[in-house]
GROMACS .gro file of C-alpha atoms in nm:
model
  473
    1MET     CA    1  -6.040   8.920  29.929
    2VAL     CA    2  -5.942   8.907  29.561
    3HIS     CA    3  -6.148   8.590  29.508
    4SER     CA    4  -6.452   8.708  29.706
    5LEU     CA    5  -6.781   8.769  29.528
    6GLN     CA    6  -6.806   9.118  29.680
    7PHE     CA    7  -6.471   9.221  29.530
    8ARG     CA    8  -6.569   9.076  29.192
    9LEU     CA    9  -6.898   9.267  29.192
   10LEU     CA   10  -6.718   9.591  29.278
   11THR     CA   11  -6.460   9.531  29.005
   12ALA     CA   12  -6.733   9.456  28.751
   13PHE     CA   13  -6.929   9.771  28.837
   14ALA     CA   14  -6.617   9.989  28.828
   15LEU     CA   15  -6.507   9.839  28.495
   16VAL     CA   16  -6.849   9.904  28.340
   17ILE     CA   17  -6.841  10.265  28.461
   18VAL     CA   18  -6.488  10.326  28.331
   19VAL     CA   19  -6.568  10.172  27.991
   20THR     CA   20  -6.888  10.374  27.962
   21ILE     CA   21  -6.724  10.705  28.055
   22GLY     CA   22  -6.427  10.629  27.828
   23SER     CA   23  -6.657  10.550  27.535
   24ILE     CA   24  -6.854  10.872  27.584
   25PHE     CA   25  -6.533  11.074  27.616
   26LEU     CA   26  -6.394  10.920  27.296
   27PHE     CA   27  -6.717  10.994  27.107
   28ILE     CA   28  -6.720  11.355  27.222
   29TYR     CA   29  -6.349  11.389  27.139
   30GLN     CA   30  -6.402  11.265  26.783
   31THR     CA   31  -6.701  11.497  26.739
   32THR     CA   32  -6.509  11.795  26.877
   33ARG     CA   33  -6.210  11.723  26.656
   34GLY     CA   34  -6.435  11.705  26.349
   35GLU     CA   35  -6.593  12.039  26.435
   36ILE     CA   36  -6.250  12.196  26.484
   37SER     CA   37  -6.139  12.060  26.145
   38ARG     CA   38  -6.443  12.208  25.973
   39PHE     CA   39  -6.384  12.534  26.154
   40GLU     CA   40  -6.026  12.543  26.031
   41GLU     CA   41  -6.142  12.475  25.674
   42ARG     CA   42  -6.384  12.766  25.691
   43THR     CA   43  -6.111  12.979  25.847
   44LEU     CA   44  -5.875  12.884  25.563
   45GLU     CA   45  -6.130  12.996  25.307
   46ILE     CA   46  -6.174  13.329  25.482
   47GLN     CA   47  -5.798  13.379  25.517
   48ALA     CA   48  -5.740  13.289  25.151
   49GLY     CA   49  -6.007  13.536  25.041
   50ARG     CA   50  -5.855  13.811  25.254
   51ILE     CA   51  -5.501  13.747  25.125
   52GLU     CA   52  -5.633  13.732  24.769
   53MET     CA   53  -5.806  14.067  24.805
   54GLU     CA   54  -5.503  14.233  24.962
   55LEU     CA   55  -5.267  14.093  24.696
   56SER     CA   56  -5.494  14.221  24.417
   57GLN     CA   57  -5.504  14.563  24.580
   58TYR     CA   58  -5.124  14.563  24.620
   59TYR     CA   59  -5.062  14.473  24.255
   60SER     CA   60  -5.317  14.727  24.133
   61HIS     CA   61  -5.149  14.997  24.344
   62GLU     CA   62  -4.783  14.905  24.279
   63GLY     CA   63  -4.811  14.766  23.929
   64SER     CA   64  -4.578  14.473  24.013
   65TRP     CA   65  -4.495  14.220  24.286
   66GLU     CA   66  -4.181  14.399  24.395
   67GLY     CA   67  -4.169  14.437  24.774
   68ILE     CA   68  -4.447  14.184  24.843
   69GLN     CA   69  -4.218  13.936  25.027
   70PRO     CA   70  -4.244  14.099  25.373
   71PHE     CA   71  -4.621  14.100  25.354
   72VAL     CA   72  -4.631  13.730  25.256
   73GLU     CA   73  -4.399  13.644  25.545
   74GLN     CA   74  -4.624  13.840  25.781
   75TRP     CA   75  -4.936  13.658  25.660
   76GLY     CA   76  -4.765  13.320  25.695
   77SER     CA   77  -4.664  13.401  26.051
   78LEU     CA   78  -5.006  13.549  26.134
   79TYR     CA   79  -5.214  13.259  26.000
   80GLY     CA   80  -4.969  12.980  26.075
   81ARG     CA   81  -4.967  12.853  25.715
   82ARG     CA   82  -4.722  12.854  25.432
   83VAL     CA   83  -4.809  13.115  25.169
   84ILE     CA   84  -4.649  13.105  24.821
   85LEU     CA   85  -4.709  13.361  24.544
   86THR     CA   86  -4.611  13.306  24.181
   87ASP     CA   87  -4.631  13.546  23.889
   88ASN     CA   88  -4.819  13.476  23.570
   89GLN     CA   89  -4.520  13.271  23.448
   90GLY     CA   90  -4.527  13.031  23.748
   91VAL     CA   91  -4.207  13.174  23.908
   92VAL     CA   92  -4.216  13.221  24.285
   93VAL     CA   93  -4.209  13.592  24.372
   94ALA     CA   94  -4.288  13.549  24.746
   95ASP     CA   95  -4.259  13.263  24.996
   96SER     CA   96  -4.353  13.287  25.363
   97GLU     CA   97  -4.064  13.050  25.442
   98ASN     CA   98  -3.825  13.235  25.203
   99LYS     CA   99  -3.701  12.915  25.035
  100LEU     CA  100  -3.834  12.910  24.678
  101LEU     CA  101  -3.787  13.272  24.565
  102GLY     CA  102  -3.709  13.298  24.192
  103LYS     CA  103  -3.776  12.931  24.125
  104PRO     CA  104  -4.053  12.776  23.914
  105TYR     CA  105  -4.324  12.624  24.134
  106VAL     CA  106  -4.539  12.323  24.055
  107SER     CA  107  -4.792  12.214  24.318
  108ASP     CA  108  -5.017  11.909  24.345
  109VAL     CA  109  -5.282  12.138  24.495
  110PRO     CA  110  -5.440  12.388  24.255
  111GLY     CA  111  -5.371  12.751  24.339
  112LYS     CA  112  -5.597  13.054  24.338
  113PRO     CA  113  -5.551  13.279  24.030
  114LEU     CA  114  -5.524  13.652  24.105
  115PHE     CA  115  -5.665  13.939  23.898
  116PRO     CA  116  -5.629  14.317  23.919
  117GLN     CA  117  -5.923  14.476  24.093
  118PHE     CA  118  -5.994  14.720  23.813
  119GLU     CA  119  -6.008  14.437  23.553
  120MET     CA  120  -6.273  14.226  23.729
  121PRO     CA  121  -6.541  14.177  23.460
  122MET     CA  122  -6.897  14.288  23.518
  123PRO     CA  123  -7.184  14.044  23.463
  124LEU     CA  124  -7.343  14.070  23.120
  125THR     CA  125  -7.687  13.984  23.249
  126PRO     CA  126  -7.826  14.105  23.581
  127GLY     CA  127  -7.830  13.822  23.833
  128MET     CA  128  -7.570  13.616  23.642
  129PRO     CA  129  -7.217  13.554  23.784
  130PRO     CA  130  -6.933  13.737  23.609
  131ALA     CA  131  -6.751  13.552  23.339
  132PRO     CA  132  -6.400  13.441  23.427
  133PRO     CA  133  -6.130  13.675  23.299
  134SER     CA  134  -5.907  13.567  23.015
  135GLY     CA  135  -5.566  13.406  23.078
  136THR     CA  136  -5.374  13.725  22.995
  137ASP     CA  137  -5.543  13.908  23.281
  138ILE     CA  138  -5.396  13.676  23.548
  139ILE     CA  139  -5.138  13.862  23.757
  140GLY     CA  140  -5.030  13.565  23.969
  141THR     CA  141  -5.131  13.255  24.157
  142LEU     CA  142  -5.172  13.218  24.531
  143TYR     CA  143  -5.091  12.890  24.710
  144ILE     CA  144  -5.183  12.836  25.078
  145SER     CA  145  -5.102  12.508  25.254
  146PRO     CA  146  -5.436  12.328  25.316
  147GLU     CA  147  -5.311  12.100  25.599
  148LEU     CA  148  -5.477  12.138  25.934
  149SER     CA  149  -5.260  12.263  26.211
  150PRO     CA  150  -5.080  11.982  26.395
  151GLY     CA  151  -5.234  12.094  26.723
  152ALA     CA  152  -5.594  12.013  26.622
  153GLY     CA  153  -5.605  11.696  26.828
  154PHE     CA  154  -5.436  11.864  27.119
  155THR     CA  155  -5.673  12.157  27.089
  156SER     CA  156  -5.966  11.914  27.097
  157LEU     CA  157  -5.834  11.750  27.410
  158ARG     CA  158  -5.767  12.086  27.569
  159ILE     CA  159  -6.120  12.204  27.495
  160LEU     CA  160  -6.263  11.882  27.635
  161SER     CA  161  -6.050  11.893  27.948
  162MET     CA  162  -6.129  12.258  28.012
  163ALA     CA  163  -6.500  12.250  27.924
  164ILE     CA  164  -6.631  11.909  28.029
  165GLY     CA  165  -6.332  11.718  28.162
  166ARG     CA  166  -6.401  11.809  28.522
  167PHE     CA  167  -6.762  11.696  28.481
  168PHE     CA  168  -6.641  11.358  28.360
  169LEU     CA  169  -6.400  11.339  28.652
  170TRP     CA  170  -6.660  11.422  28.915
  171GLY     CA  171  -6.923  11.212  28.741
  172GLY     CA  172  -6.686  10.915  28.730
  173LEU     CA  173  -6.598  10.953  29.098
  174MET     CA  174  -6.967  10.977  29.192
  175ALA     CA  175  -7.047  10.673  28.977
  176VAL     CA  176  -6.771  10.471  29.144
  177ALA     CA  177  -6.895  10.580  29.488
  178ILE     CA  178  -7.251  10.477  29.396
  179ALA     CA  179  -7.118  10.147  29.259
  180VAL     CA  180  -6.937  10.082  29.587
  181ALA     CA  181  -7.257  10.151  29.784
  182ILE     CA  182  -7.470   9.936  29.554
  183THR     CA  183  -7.211   9.658  29.565
  184PHE     CA  184  -7.201   9.671  29.943
  185PHE     CA  185  -7.578   9.641  29.990
  186LEU     CA  186  -7.631   9.406  29.696
  187SER     CA  187  -7.346   9.178  29.797
  188ARG     CA  188  -7.477   9.161  30.153
  189ARG     CA  189  -7.818   9.063  30.022
  190ILE     CA  190  -7.673   8.807  29.783
  191LEU     CA  191  -7.397   8.673  30.005
  192ALA     CA  192  -7.609   8.636  30.319
  193PRO     CA  193  -7.790   8.322  30.194
  194VAL     CA  194  -7.469   8.199  30.029
  195LYS     CA  195  -7.283   8.228  30.360
  196ALA     CA  196  -7.573   8.060  30.537
  197LEU     CA  197  -7.561   7.775  30.285
  198THR     CA  198  -7.184   7.745  30.325
  199LEU     CA  199  -7.208   7.731  30.704
  200ALA     CA  200  -7.495   7.482  30.694
  201SER     CA  201  -7.307   7.267  30.441
  202LYS     CA  202  -7.001   7.253  30.666
  203ARG     CA  203  -7.213   7.151  30.964
  204LEU     CA  204  -7.397   6.899  30.750
  205GLY     CA  205  -7.063   6.754  30.640
  206ARG     CA  206  -6.969   6.711  31.007
  207GLY     CA  207  -7.280   6.498  31.063
  208ASP     CA  208  -7.536   6.753  31.183
  209PHE     CA  209  -7.825   6.653  30.954
  210SER     CA  210  -8.071   6.887  31.128
  211GLN     CA  211  -7.930   7.188  30.941
  212ARG     CA  212  -8.180   7.391  30.738
  213VAL     CA  213  -8.148   7.726  30.560
  214GLN     CA  214  -8.419   7.989  30.592
  215VAL     CA  215  -8.417   8.187  30.264
  216LYS     CA  216  -8.720   8.393  30.159
  217ASP     CA  217  -8.571   8.484  29.823
  218LYS     CA  218  -8.771   8.340  29.531
  219SER     CA  219  -8.485   8.365  29.283
  220GLU     CA  220  -8.225   8.099  29.198
  221LEU     CA  221  -8.080   8.136  29.549
  222GLY     CA  222  -8.419   8.049  29.695
  223GLU     CA  223  -8.436   7.741  29.473
  224LEU     CA  224  -8.083   7.648  29.581
  225ALA     CA  225  -8.182   7.681  29.947
  226GLU     CA  226  -8.491   7.465  29.892
  227ALA     CA  227  -8.277   7.206  29.716
  228PHE     CA  228  -8.030   7.212  30.006
  229ASN     CA  229  -8.309   7.172  30.262
  230SER     CA  230  -8.455   6.885  30.062
  231MET     CA  231  -8.113   6.721  30.042
  232ALA     CA  232  -8.056   6.773  30.414
  233GLY     CA  233  -8.396   6.623  30.488
  234ASP     CA  234  -8.320   6.320  30.271
  235LEU     CA  235  -7.981   6.277  30.437
  236GLU     CA  236  -8.132   6.310  30.782
  237ARG     CA  237  -8.397   6.054  30.694
  238ALA     CA  238  -8.139   5.821  30.538
  239GLU     CA  239  -7.917   5.852  30.845
  240LYS     CA  240  -8.213   5.780  31.072
  241LEU     CA  241  -8.303   5.476  30.864
  242ARG     CA  242  -7.941   5.361  30.870
  243ARG     CA  243  -7.927   5.385  31.247
  244ASN     CA  244  -8.263   5.215  31.277
  245MET     CA  245  -8.148   4.943  31.040
  246VAL     CA  246  -7.838   4.876  31.246
  247ALA     CA  247  -8.049   4.861  31.562
  248ASP     CA  248  -8.312   4.644  31.393
  249VAL     CA  249  -8.056   4.403  31.250
  250ALA     CA  250  -7.896   4.374  31.592
  251HIS     CA  251  -8.238   4.317  31.745
  252GLU     CA  252  -8.343   4.059  31.488
  253LEU     CA  253  -8.014   3.873  31.518
  254ARG     CA  254  -8.004   3.891  31.896
  255THR     CA  255  -8.320   3.686  31.957
  256PRO     CA  256  -8.232   3.371  31.756
  257LEU     CA  257  -7.867   3.394  31.861
  258SER     CA  258  -7.971   3.420  32.226
  259ASN     CA  259  -8.198   3.119  32.184
  260VAL     CA  260  -7.923   2.917  32.016
  261ARG     CA  261  -7.677   3.017  32.285
  262GLY     CA  262  -7.929   2.932  32.559
  263TYR     CA  263  -7.993   2.587  32.413
  264LEU     CA  264  -7.622   2.519  32.375
  265GLU     CA  265  -7.545   2.631  32.732
  266ALA     CA  266  -7.834   2.422  32.863
  267ILE     CA  267  -7.708   2.119  32.675
  268ARG     CA  268  -7.352   2.182  32.798
  269ASP     CA  269  -7.473   2.208  33.159
  270GLY     CA  270  -7.689   1.898  33.126
  271VAL     CA  271  -8.015   2.086  33.181
  272ILE     CA  272  -8.146   1.981  32.838
  273LYS     CA  273  -8.065   1.662  32.661
  274PRO     CA  274  -7.953   1.691  32.296
  275ASP     CA  275  -8.261   1.505  32.173
  276LYS     CA  276  -8.467   1.554  31.858
  277LYS     CA  277  -8.676   1.831  32.017
  278ALA     CA  278  -8.370   2.037  32.114
  279ILE     CA  279  -8.210   1.983  31.773
  280ARG     CA  280  -8.537   2.085  31.600
  281SER     CA  281  -8.550   2.405  31.806
  282LEU     CA  282  -8.189   2.485  31.720
  283ASN     CA  283  -8.264   2.419  31.353
  284GLU     CA  284  -8.561   2.658  31.360
  285GLU     CA  285  -8.346   2.936  31.505
  286ALA     CA  286  -8.076   2.865  31.245
  287VAL     CA  287  -8.339   2.883  30.969
  288LEU     CA  288  -8.456   3.221  31.101
  289LEU     CA  289  -8.099   3.349  31.102
  290SER     CA  290  -8.038   3.215  30.753
  291ARG     CA  291  -8.359   3.373  30.624
  292LEU     CA  292  -8.272   3.710  30.778
  293VAL     CA  293  -7.924   3.701  30.625
  294ASP     CA  294  -8.069   3.604  30.286
  295ASP     CA  295  -8.321   3.887  30.307
  296LEU     CA  296  -8.050   4.138  30.392
  297GLN     CA  297  -7.838   4.014  30.104
  298ASP     CA  298  -8.129   4.035  29.857
  299LEU     CA  299  -8.211   4.386  29.977
  300ALA     CA  300  -7.850   4.501  29.949
  301LEU     CA  301  -7.822   4.364  29.595
  302ALA     CA  302  -8.152   4.518  29.489
  303GLU     CA  303  -8.067   4.863  29.626
  304ALA     CA  304  -7.723   4.848  29.463
  305GLY     CA  305  -7.880   4.757  29.127
  306GLU     CA  306  -7.684   4.429  29.116
  307LEU     CA  307  -7.972   4.188  29.163
  308LYS     CA  308  -7.959   3.935  28.877
  309LEU     CA  309  -8.293   3.842  28.723
  310VAL     CA  310  -8.350   3.551  28.486
  311CYS     CA  311  -8.655   3.675  28.297
  312GLN     CA  312  -8.851   3.462  28.054
  313THR     CA  313  -9.204   3.423  27.927
  314GLU     CA  314  -9.434   3.291  28.201
  315ASP     CA  315  -9.806   3.226  28.255
  316VAL     CA  316  -9.930   3.463  28.527
  317SER     CA  317 -10.237   3.245  28.592
  318ALA     CA  318 -10.019   2.948  28.678
  319LEU     CA  319  -9.804   3.164  28.904
  320VAL     CA  320 -10.108   3.290  29.099
  321ASN     CA  321 -10.262   2.943  29.131
  322GLN     CA  322  -9.938   2.793  29.260
  323ALA     CA  323  -9.883   3.072  29.517
  324VAL     CA  324 -10.241   3.044  29.645
  325ALA     CA  325 -10.220   2.664  29.667
  326ALA     CA  326  -9.906   2.694  29.880
  327MET     CA  327 -10.088   2.923  30.127
  328GLN     CA  328 -10.421   2.739  30.142
  329ALA     CA  329 -10.321   2.515  30.432
  330GLU     CA  330 -10.195   2.799  30.651
  331ALA     CA  331 -10.499   3.013  30.569
  332ALA     CA  332 -10.738   2.726  30.643
  333THR     CA  333 -10.569   2.665  30.980
  334LYS     CA  334 -10.644   3.027  31.072
  335GLY     CA  335 -10.997   3.013  30.933
  336VAL     CA  336 -10.933   3.254  30.642
  337SER     CA  337 -11.065   3.186  30.292
  338VAL     CA  338 -10.850   3.257  29.986
  339SER     CA  339 -11.008   3.305  29.642
  340ILE     CA  340 -10.875   3.375  29.292
  341ASP     CA  341 -11.013   3.626  29.040
  342LEU     CA  342 -10.836   3.605  28.704
  343SER     CA  343 -10.933   3.789  28.387
  344ASP     CA  344 -10.990   3.591  28.072
  345ARG     CA  345 -10.707   3.557  27.824
  346LEU     CA  346 -10.433   3.708  28.036
  347PRO     CA  347 -10.121   3.772  27.827
  348SER     CA  348  -9.790   3.607  27.905
  349VAL     CA  349  -9.549   3.808  28.116
  350ASN     CA  350  -9.173   3.852  28.101
  351ILE     CA  351  -9.055   3.791  28.458
  352ASP     CA  352  -8.816   3.608  28.684
  353TYR     CA  353  -9.062   3.341  28.804
  354HIS     CA  354  -8.880   3.274  29.132
  355ARG     CA  355  -8.861   3.644  29.230
  356ILE     CA  356  -9.222   3.732  29.145
  357SER     CA  357  -9.338   3.418  29.331
  358GLN     CA  358  -9.140   3.549  29.627
  359VAL     CA  359  -9.327   3.882  29.603
  360LEU     CA  360  -9.667   3.718  29.581
  361ARG     CA  361  -9.594   3.477  29.867
  362ASN     CA  362  -9.482   3.766  30.086
  363LEU     CA  363  -9.805   3.958  30.018
  364LEU     CA  364 -10.013   3.649  30.087
  365GLU     CA  365  -9.826   3.578  30.412
  366ASN     CA  366  -9.888   3.935  30.531
  367ALA     CA  367 -10.255   3.912  30.433
  368VAL     CA  368 -10.304   3.585  30.623
  369ALA     CA  369 -10.113   3.716  30.925
  370HIS     CA  370 -10.324   4.033  30.950
  371THR     CA  371 -10.667   3.887  30.866
  372ALA     CA  372 -10.875   3.757  31.153
  373GLN     CA  373 -11.067   3.427  31.158
  374GLY     CA  374 -11.362   3.434  30.921
  375GLY     CA  375 -11.199   3.692  30.695
  376SER     CA  376 -11.123   3.655  30.326
  377ILE     CA  377 -10.839   3.717  30.084
  378THR     CA  378 -10.876   3.768  29.708
  379VAL     CA  379 -10.589   3.732  29.463
  380ALA     CA  380 -10.669   3.895  29.127
  381ALA     CA  381 -10.486   3.950  28.801
  382LYS     CA  382 -10.588   4.165  28.506
  383GLN     CA  383 -10.428   4.332  28.208
  384GLN     CA  384 -10.377   4.700  28.288
  385ASP     CA  385 -10.287   4.809  27.936
  386ASN     CA  386 -10.093   4.670  27.641
  387ASN     CA  387  -9.767   4.664  27.836
  388TRP     CA  388  -9.854   4.565  28.195
  389VAL     CA  389 -10.042   4.307  28.398
  390GLU     CA  390 -10.159   4.402  28.748
  391VAL     CA  391 -10.162   4.143  29.027
  392SER     CA  392 -10.336   4.234  29.352
  393VAL     CA  393 -10.390   4.083  29.697
  394THR     CA  394 -10.695   4.218  29.882
  395ASP     CA  395 -10.785   4.121  30.238
  396THR     CA  396 -11.056   4.206  30.491
  397GLY     CA  397 -10.806   4.230  30.775
  398GLU     CA  398 -10.724   4.495  31.029
  399GLY     CA  399 -10.594   4.751  30.778
  400ILE     CA  400 -10.306   4.995  30.813
  401PRO     CA  401 -10.323   5.333  30.993
  402ALA     CA  402 -10.293   5.634  30.763
  403ASP     CA  403  -9.981   5.753  30.950
  404ASP     CA  404  -9.804   5.423  30.879
  405LEU     CA  405  -9.886   5.400  30.506
  406PRO     CA  406  -9.597   5.626  30.383
  407ASN     CA  407  -9.346   5.407  30.571
  408ILE     CA  408  -9.488   5.062  30.504
  409PHE     CA  409  -9.216   4.977  30.250
  410GLU     CA  410  -8.924   5.096  30.465
  411ARG     CA  411  -8.670   4.848  30.595
  412PHE     CA  412  -8.761   4.686  30.931
  413TYR     CA  413  -9.073   4.899  30.954
  414ARG     CA  414  -9.368   4.718  31.106
  415VAL     CA  415  -9.710   4.846  31.207
  416ASP     CA  416  -9.692   4.607  31.501
  417LYS     CA  417  -9.445   4.791  31.724
  418SER     CA  418  -9.429   4.496  31.966
  419ARG     CA  419  -9.227   4.294  31.709
  420ALA     CA  420  -9.408   3.977  31.804
  421ARG     CA  421  -9.312   3.700  31.564
  422ALA     CA  422  -9.672   3.599  31.536
  423THR     CA  423  -9.736   3.911  31.332
  424GLY     CA  424  -9.465   3.812  31.091
  425GLY     CA  425  -9.104   3.827  30.993
  426SER     CA  426  -8.827   4.076  31.033
  427GLY     CA  427  -8.987   4.373  30.858
  428LEU     CA  428  -8.790   4.326  30.536
  429GLY     CA  429  -9.050   4.141  30.331
  430LEU     CA  430  -9.237   4.439  30.183
  431THR     CA  431  -8.913   4.630  30.124
  432ILE     CA  432  -8.766   4.339  29.928
  433ALA     CA  433  -9.094   4.288  29.741
  434LYS     CA  434  -9.096   4.652  29.632
  435ARG     CA  435  -8.734   4.634  29.512
  436LEU     CA  436  -8.801   4.312  29.319
  437VAL     CA  437  -9.103   4.462  29.142
  438GLU     CA  438  -8.909   4.778  29.059
  439ALA     CA  439  -8.626   4.564  28.922
  440HIS     CA  440  -8.881   4.434  28.668
  441GLY     CA  441  -8.975   4.791  28.577
  442GLY     CA  442  -9.308   4.780  28.762
  443LYS     CA  443  -9.435   4.939  29.082
  444LEU     CA  444  -9.584   4.811  29.410
  445GLU     CA  445  -9.864   5.013  29.571
  446VAL     CA  446 -10.094   4.985  29.871
  447GLN     CA  447 -10.441   5.115  29.956
  448SER     CA  448 -10.566   5.054  30.305
  449GLU     CA  449 -10.813   5.180  30.563
  450LEU     CA  450 -10.791   5.097  30.929
  451GLY     CA  451 -11.043   4.828  31.023
  452LYS     CA  452 -11.151   4.764  30.661
  453GLY     CA  453 -10.857   4.574  30.513
  454SER     CA  454 -10.579   4.640  30.264
  455ARG     CA  455 -10.511   4.601  29.894
  456PHE     CA  456 -10.154   4.548  29.771
  457SER     CA  457 -10.104   4.557  29.394
  458PHE     CA  458  -9.801   4.534  29.168
  459THR     CA  459  -9.742   4.549  28.793
  460ILE     CA  460  -9.527   4.321  28.581
  461PRO     CA  461  -9.438   4.363  28.212
  462VAL     CA  462  -9.620   4.182  27.931
  463ALA     CA  463  -9.392   3.957  27.727
  464GLU     CA  464  -9.303   4.062  27.376
  465PRO     CA  465  -9.404   3.821  27.100
  466ASP     CA  466  -9.138   3.552  27.047
  467SER     CA  467  -8.936   3.691  27.339
  468GLY     CA  468  -8.654   3.472  27.464
  469THR     CA  469  -8.479   3.439  27.797
  470THR     CA  470  -8.307   3.750  27.931
  471SER     CA  471  -8.101   3.823  28.236
  472PRO     CA  472  -8.139   4.191  28.332
  473SER     CA  473  -7.973   4.322  28.642
   0.00000   0.00000   0.00000
């Protein structure tokens, strides 16, 4: 529960509310305390003026400060401040705390000089303030402690708690309740797709690759769900291809192995003599097995990125001419014509000659196999831009259905579902060709229309000037 997202959301909301209310309360407290301080200052001025007036009246009536001590003590008790009165010689004549009587008094805070009421000078000019009396007219000095009462802060808190404290309390409780409600509904909305993703991930990890998550949210969670569905689709497709590959490998190996076993059993039982014909048949089956194993090994190396290429500067025209010459006899036997269309001044290319020849031979073999008698095949090469040369094989054969085009480069995939050997190979040729071209940095593409033929094209890199031999993986 402590580590759940719902609990974290609730904690975050509650913390934000508490911090906000605490900040507001602190601001109001500081403002209230400042107002109380200013109020006490104004009160001090009023109290000082009142004491000053009463002291002046007392001195004017009595003619001396004798008997003033009780009054000063009463004022100190009434106003909660220390009141000290000195005569015109600076000797304390009254102290609200009754500690400094008869002693000279020196204060860091200036006192208020007192004058008899009947000696207050009148202004010389109407509207002008009266001139200060001379020093001989001073009858004493009044000192009142200026410190604020120690309970100012407490008073501020008490005012806050009594006036608005309950509103903060109820407001905080309501805010927390609202936060809980929002967290509940928001967490359900957020956690629902997360829980769905978690459950689907667990099932996917157990091998159920059909799992998909239905999330209509267009936020980051929606993108995460789409990414999960895409991943699940890729895994499902990869698992299907893996199973198909295992079945296809078993199928491709079973036929030549069964033939070899049949020949060997027939020879053992004396049905067939171990003559040249039988040995030639066994050799053909062994060659098929060896070729299939080699193809599987090349494919595994290419997909693992460990296929070693010995690249060097080569003449693409010579490569095309040699590949076409090797296929002329087979094409002529089937009644298919093969022509070459090469651009002038083709640049040299940086390739592994053996591997690119393997690609071109594979494309030519497929073209011959799927082109009927009287058809034609054209092998062309042209510079695509400054960095690439495009080589293409175009035939007038049967073409490829649109539904099969996306899968034509998959392992063991063949348009001919009957798997007759007359239609060619084990279904690995195009897959290996694509991986070999991609290992050179190029790409292999196909355009085809059913009944109108196909065009396979691939790109290979132009050689850099003065480039030497390289061995990329």
